[in-house]
CSV table of C-alpha atoms in Angstrom, one decimal:
chain,number,residue,atom,x,y,z
A,561,MET,CA,-9.8,-12.2,-13.4
A,562,SER,CA,-13.4,-12.9,-14.3
A,563,HIS,CA,-14.9,-11.3,-17.5
A,564,SER,CA,-17.4,-9.4,-15.3
A,565,PHE,CA,-14.6,-7.5,-13.5
A,566,VAL,CA,-12.7,-6.8,-16.6
A,567,PHE,CA,-16.0,-5.2,-17.8
A,568,ILE,CA,-16.3,-3.1,-14.6
A,569,ARG,CA,-12.8,-1.7,-15.2
A,570,LYS,CA,-13.5,-0.9,-18.9
A,571,ILE,CA,-16.6,1.0,-17.9
A,572,LEU,CA,-14.6,2.9,-15.3
A,573,MET,CA,-12.0,3.8,-17.9
A,574,LEU,CA,-14.7,5.3,-20.1
A,575,VAL,CA,-15.8,7.7,-17.5
A,576,ALA,CA,-12.5,8.5,-16.0
A,577,MET,CA,-10.7,11.8,-16.6
A,578,PRO,CA,-8.0,11.8,-19.2
A,579,VAL,CA,-4.6,10.9,-17.8
A,580,LEU,CA,-2.1,13.8,-18.3
A,581,CYS,CA,1.6,13.3,-18.9
A,582,CYS,CA,2.9,16.6,-17.7
A,583,LEU,CA,2.4,19.1,-14.9
A,584,SER,CA,-1.2,19.3,-13.6
A,585,VAL,CA,-2.4,22.5,-12.0
A,586,SER,CA,-5.8,23.2,-10.7
A,587,ALA,CA,-7.6,26.0,-12.6
A,588,ASN,CA,-7.9,28.4,-9.7
A,589,GLU,CA,-4.2,28.0,-8.8
A,590,VAL,CA,-4.9,26.5,-5.4
A,591,GLY,CA,-1.8,26.3,-3.3
A,592,VAL,CA,-0.6,24.5,-0.2
A,593,ASN,CA,0.6,26.4,2.8
A,594,GLY,CA,1.3,29.5,0.7
A,595,LYS,CA,3.2,27.6,-2.0
A,596,ASN,CA,1.7,27.5,-5.4
A,597,ALA,CA,2.2,24.9,-8.1
A,598,LYS,CA,5.2,26.6,-9.6
A,599,ASP,CA,6.9,26.9,-6.2
A,600,ILE,CA,6.3,23.2,-5.6
A,601,GLU,CA,7.5,22.2,-9.1
A,602,GLN,CA,10.7,24.2,-8.7
A,603,TRP,CA,11.6,22.7,-5.4
A,604,VAL,CA,10.6,19.1,-6.3
A,605,ASP,CA,12.4,19.2,-9.6
A,606,ALA,CA,15.7,20.1,-7.9
A,607,TYR,CA,15.1,17.5,-5.2
A,608,VAL,CA,14.2,14.7,-7.5
A,609,GLU,CA,17.0,15.3,-10.0
A,610,LYS,CA,19.5,14.6,-7.3
A,611,ALA,CA,17.4,11.9,-5.7
A,612,LEU,CA,17.1,9.8,-8.8
A,613,THR,CA,20.9,9.8,-9.2
A,614,GLU,CA,21.9,9.2,-5.6
A,615,GLY,CA,19.0,6.8,-4.7
A,616,PRO,CA,19.6,5.5,-7.2
A,617,ALA,CA,16.1,5.1,-8.7
A,618,ALA,CA,14.6,4.5,-12.1
A,619,GLY,CA,11.5,6.7,-11.9
A,620,LEU,CA,8.7,8.1,-9.8
A,621,THR,CA,5.4,9.9,-9.9
A,622,ILE,CA,4.3,12.5,-7.4
A,623,LEU,CA,0.9,14.1,-6.7
A,624,VAL,CA,0.1,16.9,-4.2
A,625,ALA,CA,-3.5,18.0,-3.7
A,626,LYS,CA,-5.4,20.5,-1.6
A,627,GLY,CA,-8.9,19.3,-1.0
A,628,ASP,CA,-10.4,18.2,-4.3
A,629,ASP,CA,-7.8,20.1,-6.4
A,630,VAL,CA,-4.6,18.6,-7.7
A,631,VAL,CA,-2.1,21.3,-7.1
A,632,PHE,CA,0.9,19.5,-8.5
A,633,SER,CA,1.5,16.2,-10.3
A,634,LYS,CA,4.5,15.2,-12.3
A,635,ALA,CA,6.5,12.1,-13.3
A,636,TYR,CA,10.3,11.8,-13.4
A,637,GLY,CA,12.7,9.2,-14.8
A,638,PHE,CA,11.8,6.0,-16.5
A,639,ALA,CA,9.0,3.5,-16.2
A,640,ASP,CA,11.1,1.1,-18.2
A,641,LEU,CA,14.9,1.7,-18.2
A,642,GLU,CA,15.7,-0.9,-20.9
A,643,ASN,CA,13.3,0.6,-23.4
A,644,LYS,CA,13.8,4.2,-22.2
A,645,THR,CA,10.1,4.6,-21.6
A,646,PRO,CA,9.5,7.8,-19.5
A,647,SER,CA,7.4,7.7,-16.4
A,648,LYS,CA,4.0,9.4,-16.7
A,649,ILE,CA,1.4,10.8,-14.4
A,650,GLY,CA,-0.7,7.7,-15.4
A,651,THR,CA,2.1,5.2,-14.8
A,652,VAL,CA,0.8,2.1,-13.0
A,653,TYR,CA,3.0,0.9,-10.1
A,654,ARG,CA,2.7,-1.9,-7.6
A,655,ILE,CA,1.8,-0.4,-4.3
A,656,GLY,CA,2.8,-3.1,-1.8
A,657,SER,CA,1.5,-2.6,1.7
A,658,LEU,CA,-0.8,0.3,0.7
A,659,THR,CA,-3.0,-2.8,0.0
A,660,LYS,CA,-3.5,-3.2,3.7
A,661,GLN,CA,-5.9,-0.2,4.0
A,662,PHE,CA,-8.1,-1.7,1.3
A,663,THR,CA,-8.2,-5.0,3.2
A,664,ALA,CA,-9.1,-3.2,6.4
A,665,VAL,CA,-11.9,-1.2,4.7
A,666,ALA,CA,-13.3,-4.4,3.2
A,667,LEU,CA,-13.6,-6.0,6.6
A,668,LEU,CA,-15.2,-2.9,8.1
A,669,GLN,CA,-17.7,-2.9,5.3
A,670,LEU,CA,-18.6,-6.5,6.0
A,671,GLN,CA,-18.9,-5.6,9.7
A,672,GLU,CA,-21.4,-2.9,8.7
A,673,GLN,CA,-23.4,-5.5,6.8
A,674,GLY,CA,-23.6,-7.7,10.0
A,675,LYS,CA,-21.5,-10.5,8.4
A,676,LEU,CA,-18.7,-10.3,11.0
A,677,VAL,CA,-17.4,-8.4,14.0
A,678,LEU,CA,-13.8,-7.3,14.3
A,679,GLY,CA,-13.8,-8.7,17.8
A,680,ASP,CA,-14.6,-12.1,16.5
A,681,ASP,CA,-12.1,-15.0,17.0
A,682,ILE,CA,-10.6,-15.7,13.6
A,683,ARG,CA,-11.4,-19.4,14.1
A,684,LYS,CA,-15.0,-18.6,13.5
A,685,TYR,CA,-14.1,-18.0,9.9
A,686,LEU,CA,-10.9,-20.0,9.6
A,687,PRO,CA,-11.7,-23.0,11.9
A,688,ASP,CA,-8.7,-25.0,10.9
A,689,TYR,CA,-6.2,-22.3,11.6
A,690,PRO,CA,-4.1,-23.1,14.8
A,691,THR,CA,-4.0,-20.3,17.4
A,692,HIS,CA,-2.0,-22.3,19.9
A,693,GLY,CA,-4.8,-22.2,22.5
A,694,GLU,CA,-5.2,-18.4,22.3
A,695,THR,CA,-8.0,-16.2,21.1
A,696,ILE,CA,-6.9,-14.1,18.1
A,697,THR,CA,-9.4,-11.6,16.9
A,698,ILE,CA,-9.8,-10.0,13.5
A,699,ALA,CA,-8.9,-6.7,15.1
A,700,ASP,CA,-5.7,-8.3,16.4
A,701,ILE,CA,-4.6,-9.2,12.9
A,702,LEU,CA,-5.4,-5.8,11.5
A,703,HIS,CA,-3.6,-4.0,14.4
A,704,HIS,CA,-0.6,-6.3,14.1
A,705,THR,CA,-1.2,-7.4,17.8
A,706,SER,CA,-2.0,-11.1,17.0
A,707,GLY,CA,1.5,-12.5,17.7
A,708,ILE,CA,1.4,-14.3,14.4
A,709,LYS,CA,4.9,-14.2,13.0
A,710,ASN,CA,5.5,-12.1,9.8
A,711,TYR,CA,6.1,-14.7,7.1
A,712,ILE,CA,8.9,-12.6,5.7
A,713,ARG,CA,10.9,-13.6,8.8
A,714,VAL,CA,10.0,-17.3,8.8
A,715,GLY,CA,12.6,-19.9,7.8
A,716,PHE,CA,15.0,-17.6,6.1
A,717,SER,CA,18.1,-19.4,7.4
A,718,ASP,CA,17.2,-23.0,6.8
A,719,SER,CA,15.0,-23.3,3.8
A,720,ARG,CA,15.3,-22.1,0.2
A,721,ILE,CA,11.5,-22.3,-0.2
A,722,ALA,CA,10.4,-20.3,2.8
A,723,PRO,CA,8.6,-16.9,2.7
A,724,GLY,CA,11.7,-15.1,4.0
A,725,ARG,CA,13.6,-16.0,0.9
A,726,MET,CA,10.6,-15.4,-1.3
A,727,VAL,CA,10.5,-11.7,-0.3
A,728,ASN,CA,14.0,-10.9,0.9
A,729,ASP,CA,15.9,-12.7,-1.8
A,730,ALA,CA,13.0,-12.5,-4.3
A,731,GLU,CA,13.7,-16.0,-5.6
A,732,TYR,CA,10.2,-17.4,-5.3
A,733,ARG,CA,7.9,-17.3,-8.3
A,734,LEU,CA,5.5,-20.3,-7.8
A,735,GLU,CA,1.8,-19.7,-7.5
A,736,LEU,CA,0.8,-20.9,-4.0
A,737,ARG,CA,-2.6,-22.0,-2.9
A,738,PRO,CA,-3.7,-20.7,0.5
A,739,GLU,CA,-3.0,-23.9,2.3
A,740,GLU,CA,0.5,-23.9,0.8
A,741,MET,CA,1.2,-20.3,1.8
A,742,THR,CA,-0.2,-20.6,5.3
A,743,SER,CA,1.8,-23.8,5.9
A,744,PHE,CA,4.9,-21.6,6.1
A,745,PHE,CA,3.7,-19.8,9.2
A,746,ARG,CA,0.7,-21.5,10.7
A,747,ASP,CA,2.7,-23.8,13.0
A,748,GLU,CA,5.2,-21.1,14.1
A,749,PRO,CA,4.9,-20.3,17.8
A,750,LEU,CA,3.3,-16.9,18.6
A,751,GLU,CA,5.8,-14.1,19.1
A,752,PHE,CA,3.7,-12.9,22.1
A,753,MET,CA,0.2,-13.4,23.5
A,754,PRO,CA,-2.5,-11.7,21.4
A,755,GLY,CA,-3.0,-8.2,22.4
A,756,GLU,CA,0.1,-8.0,24.6
A,757,GLY,CA,2.6,-6.9,22.0
A,758,TRP,CA,3.0,-5.5,18.5
A,759,ASN,CA,4.9,-6.7,15.5
A,760,TYR,CA,4.1,-5.9,11.8
A,761,SER,CA,2.8,-9.1,10.2
A,762,ASN,CA,2.0,-9.7,6.6
A,763,ALA,CA,0.8,-13.1,7.6
A,764,GLY,CA,-2.0,-11.6,9.6
A,765,TYR,CA,-3.2,-9.6,6.6
A,766,TYR,CA,-3.0,-12.7,4.5
A,767,LEU,CA,-5.4,-14.3,6.8
A,768,ALA,CA,-7.6,-11.2,6.7
A,769,GLY,CA,-8.0,-11.7,2.9
A,770,LEU,CA,-9.1,-15.3,3.5
A,771,ILE,CA,-11.7,-14.1,5.9
A,772,ILE,CA,-13.0,-11.6,3.3
A,773,GLU,CA,-13.4,-14.4,0.8
A,774,LYS,CA,-15.1,-16.7,3.3
A,775,VAL,CA,-17.6,-14.1,4.4
A,776,SER,CA,-18.4,-12.3,1.1
A,777,GLY,CA,-18.4,-15.3,-1.2
A,778,LEU,CA,-16.1,-13.4,-3.6
A,779,SER,CA,-12.4,-13.7,-4.3
A,780,TYR,CA,-10.4,-11.0,-2.7
A,781,GLU,CA,-9.7,-9.6,-6.2
A,782,GLU,CA,-13.4,-9.5,-7.0
A,783,TYR,CA,-14.3,-7.9,-3.7
A,784,VAL,CA,-11.8,-5.1,-4.1
A,785,GLU,CA,-12.8,-4.5,-7.7
A,786,THR,CA,-16.5,-4.3,-7.0
A,787,ASN,CA,-16.7,-2.7,-3.6
A,788,LEU,CA,-13.6,-0.4,-3.4
A,789,PHE,CA,-12.2,0.4,-6.8
A,790,ALA,CA,-15.6,0.8,-8.6
A,791,PRO,CA,-17.2,3.2,-6.1
A,792,SER,CA,-14.0,5.2,-6.0
A,793,ALA,CA,-13.8,5.4,-9.9
A,794,MET,CA,-10.3,3.9,-9.7
A,795,ALA,CA,-10.1,2.8,-13.4
A,796,HIS,CA,-6.4,2.2,-13.5
A,797,SER,CA,-6.1,0.1,-10.3
A,798,SER,CA,-6.1,-3.7,-10.1
A,799,TYR,CA,-5.1,-6.8,-8.3
A,800,THR,CA,-1.7,-7.3,-9.9
A,801,ASN,CA,-1.7,-9.8,-12.8
A,802,ASP,CA,1.5,-10.3,-14.7
A,803,GLU,CA,-0.2,-12.0,-17.6
A,804,GLU,CA,-2.7,-9.3,-18.2
A,805,LEU,CA,-1.7,-6.4,-20.6
A,806,VAL,CA,-1.7,-3.2,-18.6
A,807,GLU,CA,-1.3,0.1,-20.3
A,808,ASN,CA,1.5,2.3,-18.8
A,809,ARG,CA,2.6,-0.4,-16.4
A,810,ALA,CA,6.1,0.3,-14.9
A,811,ARG,CA,8.8,-2.3,-14.6
A,812,GLY,CA,10.4,-2.8,-11.2
A,813,TYR,CA,14.0,-2.4,-10.2
A,814,LYS,CA,16.2,-3.3,-7.2
A,815,VAL,CA,19.5,-1.7,-6.1
A,816,VAL,CA,22.5,-3.9,-5.7
A,817,ASP,CA,25.9,-2.4,-4.9
A,818,GLY,CA,24.6,1.0,-5.9
A,819,LYS,CA,23.4,-0.2,-9.3
A,820,LEU,CA,19.9,-0.6,-10.7
A,821,LEU,CA,19.0,-4.2,-11.7
A,822,ASN,CA,15.7,-5.7,-12.8
A,823,ALA,CA,13.7,-6.8,-9.8
A,824,ASN,CA,13.2,-10.6,-9.3
A,825,ALA,CA,9.7,-11.9,-10.1
A,826,LEU,CA,7.4,-12.6,-7.2
A,827,SER,CA,4.1,-14.4,-7.4
A,828,MET,CA,1.3,-12.2,-6.2
A,829,SER,CA,-0.1,-15.3,-4.4
A,830,VAL,CA,2.5,-14.5,-1.7
A,831,PRO,CA,1.6,-10.9,-0.8
A,832,TYR,CA,-2.1,-11.4,-1.7
A,833,SER,CA,-4.3,-9.2,0.6
A,834,ALA,CA,-1.2,-7.8,2.4
A,835,GLY,CA,0.4,-6.3,-0.7
A,836,ALA,CA,-0.8,-7.4,-4.2
A,837,LEU,CA,-2.5,-4.3,-5.6
A,838,SER,CA,-1.3,-1.9,-8.3
A,839,SER,CA,-2.4,1.7,-8.9
A,840,THR,CA,-1.6,5.2,-10.0
A,841,VAL,CA,-1.2,8.5,-8.2
A,842,GLY,CA,-4.4,9.7,-9.6
A,843,ASP,CA,-6.4,6.7,-8.5
A,844,LEU,CA,-4.9,6.8,-5.0
A,845,PHE,CA,-5.9,10.5,-4.8
A,846,LYS,CA,-9.5,9.5,-5.7
A,847,TRP,CA,-9.3,6.8,-3.0
A,848,ASN,CA,-8.2,9.2,-0.4
A,849,ARG,CA,-11.0,11.7,-1.2
A,850,VAL,CA,-13.7,9.0,-1.1
A,851,LEU,CA,-12.3,7.4,2.0
A,852,HIS,CA,-11.5,10.4,4.1
A,853,LYS,CA,-14.1,13.0,2.9
A,854,SER,CA,-17.3,11.0,2.3
A,855,ASN,CA,-19.4,8.2,3.7
A,856,GLN,CA,-19.5,6.4,0.4
A,857,LEU,CA,-17.3,3.5,1.5
A,858,LEU,CA,-17.7,3.5,5.3
A,859,ASN,CA,-20.2,5.1,7.7
A,860,SER,CA,-18.8,7.6,10.3
A,861,ALA,CA,-18.5,5.0,13.0
A,862,SER,CA,-16.5,2.6,10.8
A,863,TYR,CA,-14.3,5.4,9.5
A,864,SER,CA,-13.5,6.4,13.1
A,865,GLN,CA,-12.6,2.8,13.9
A,866,LEU,CA,-10.4,2.7,10.8
A,867,ILE,CA,-8.2,5.6,11.8
A,868,THR,CA,-8.1,5.1,15.6
A,869,PRO,CA,-4.8,3.6,16.8
A,870,GLY,CA,-5.1,0.2,18.4
A,871,LYS,CA,-4.6,-0.4,22.1
A,872,LEU,CA,-2.7,-3.2,23.9
A,873,LYS,CA,-4.4,-5.1,26.8
A,874,ASN,CA,-2.4,-2.9,29.2
A,875,GLY,CA,-4.0,0.2,27.7
A,876,LYS,CA,-1.0,1.5,25.9
A,877,THR,CA,-1.3,2.7,22.3
A,878,VAL,CA,0.4,0.4,19.8
A,879,PRO,CA,3.6,1.5,18.2
A,880,LEU,CA,3.4,4.0,15.2
A,881,ASN,CA,-0.2,4.8,16.3
A,882,TYR,CA,-1.1,1.9,14.0
A,883,ALA,CA,-4.8,1.8,13.4
A,884,LEU,CA,-6.4,-0.6,10.8
A,885,GLY,CA,-4.2,-0.9,7.8
A,886,ILE,CA,-3.1,2.7,8.3
A,887,ALA,CA,-1.2,4.7,10.8
A,888,ALA,CA,-2.0,8.1,12.4
A,889,ALA,CA,1.4,9.7,12.7
A,890,ASN,CA,2.5,13.1,14.0
A,891,ARG,CA,4.5,14.8,11.2
A,892,ASP,CA,6.1,18.1,12.2
A,893,GLY,CA,3.2,18.9,14.5
A,894,HIS,CA,0.6,17.8,12.0
A,895,VAL,CA,-1.6,14.7,12.0
A,896,SER,CA,-0.9,12.5,9.0
A,897,ILE,CA,-2.9,9.4,8.1
A,898,LEU,CA,-0.5,7.3,6.1
A,899,HIS,CA,1.0,4.0,5.1
A,900,PRO,CA,4.2,3.1,3.1
A,901,GLY,CA,4.5,0.2,0.7
A,902,GLY,CA,7.4,-1.8,-0.5
A,903,ILE,CA,7.5,-4.9,-2.8
A,904,ASN,CA,9.9,-6.3,-5.3
A,905,GLY,CA,11.0,-3.4,-7.5
A,906,PHE,CA,8.6,-0.8,-6.1
A,907,SER,CA,8.0,1.5,-3.1
A,908,SER,CA,5.1,3.8,-2.4
A,909,MET,CA,3.7,6.2,0.2
A,910,LEU,CA,0.2,7.6,0.5
A,911,SER,CA,-0.5,10.2,3.2
A,912,TYR,CA,-3.4,12.5,4.1
A,913,PHE,CA,-3.1,15.5,6.4
A,914,PRO,CA,-6.6,16.2,7.7
A,915,GLU,CA,-5.8,19.6,9.3
A,916,ASN,CA,-4.6,20.9,5.9
A,917,ASP,CA,-6.9,18.7,3.8
A,918,MET,CA,-3.8,17.8,1.9
A,919,THR,CA,-3.0,14.5,0.0
A,920,LEU,CA,0.5,13.5,-0.9
A,921,VAL,CA,1.2,10.4,-3.1
A,922,VAL,CA,4.6,9.1,-4.1
A,923,LEU,CA,5.0,6.0,-6.3
A,924,THR,CA,8.3,4.7,-7.5
A,925,ASN,CA,9.5,1.6,-9.4
A,926,THR,CA,12.6,1.1,-7.3
A,927,TYR,CA,13.1,-0.7,-4.0
A,928,ASN,CA,16.3,-0.9,-2.0
A,929,LYS,CA,15.9,-3.3,0.9
A,930,LYS,CA,19.2,-2.1,2.5
A,931,SER,CA,17.9,1.4,3.2
A,932,ARG,CA,14.7,3.2,3.9
A,933,SER,CA,12.3,2.8,0.9
A,934,PHE,CA,12.9,5.4,-1.8
A,935,ALA,CA,9.3,6.6,-1.9
A,936,ASP,CA,9.3,7.0,1.9
A,937,VAL,CA,12.3,9.3,1.9
A,938,VAL,CA,10.9,11.4,-1.0
A,939,GLU,CA,7.5,11.7,0.6
A,940,LEU,CA,9.0,12.7,3.9
A,941,ALA,CA,11.1,15.4,2.2
A,942,VAL,CA,8.2,16.8,0.1
A,943,GLY,CA,5.9,16.7,3.1
A,944,ALA,CA,8.4,18.6,5.2
A,945,TYR,CA,8.8,21.2,2.5
A,946,LEU,CA,5.1,21.7,2.1
A,947,LEU,CA,4.7,22.0,5.9
A,948,ASP,CA,7.6,24.4,6.3
A,949,ALA,CA,9.6,21.9,8.3
A,950,ASP,CA,13.2,20.8,8.2
A,951,THR,CA,14.0,19.0,4.9
A,952,ALA,CA,17.7,18.6,5.5
A,953,GLN,CA,17.5,15.1,7.0
A,954,PHE,CA,15.8,13.9,3.8
A,955,ASP,CA,17.7,16.0,1.3
A,956,PHE,CA,19.5,14.3,-1.5
A,957,ARG,CA,20.8,17.7,-2.6
């Protein structure tokens, strides 16, 4: 990280609100759907106590907000099991694929500046990337309709140095240059013709980061720090750097045969613009407010494009109502703009319910690849409780 961007983060930390380590309740006792902070705390405490044991999981931090007010925020379990360091409200977690919405917003900003158009062929910016005779647009890679195979699924069965093993077995720790990383998937045949199918692809979002760098003249890290974190006052967020000393950073854990173990190391050159960011519940709440309730990051036309589900060439909406780095899901009769994240040792979920003006953030330092991510289940349960929906299907109790 350059000295200038370290300076930006230090300035942000000077103006940021103090990080609390206990229950946070808005002064006017704002509630959610008739439930006040104490109601929520009582329900979540009982749920999480069971969830941490049965997950199993090391720790997690949760935030619930109504409008600009934090109604409930609390940490549970441990940020570091070996040293018995408790989780805090300000604990820093890797957020995995929540990174994708930051990547999408960056490209929309560059479109606003006239430096690119999402309908452009990616070869305009990555002329050496093979598209097998097809036109793949920036919008295609953001909507996951490009046909480019997800590098997690490439070469798993026949190579010990393929991305599938890097992520699924978590064996891979080498720093990879872009040409080395893209070599794992660039020559793979397309899974379908661009715009004619949908398949979640980290490889597409990796290419999106390269386009951001080519067009902006900044590294992906520098762009995010300057144009996304700084305007959102996200003082405790960063492009993950294992060498840098980060206060309140959690260690990650995996689940093997029902037991918690330290997660394997993974170079952040692998997830890159598809999943390499770290943050806190407080910073992600700030991000949600700035993104969804102001024109500070995007103008109204760009924001509408961000949250509008993609369409296939046959006119059908893409699966999951996936928009640009974010999905517009129907949750118990309510629209929820959300995205989950999972990366070695961590899982995350960030959702915004526009009809209720409600934000829900769940960050955990545990990931179990054999089941639905822990943060996803917890967020679904807490969301269902807050919306007076059925919680039984998510209930660890």
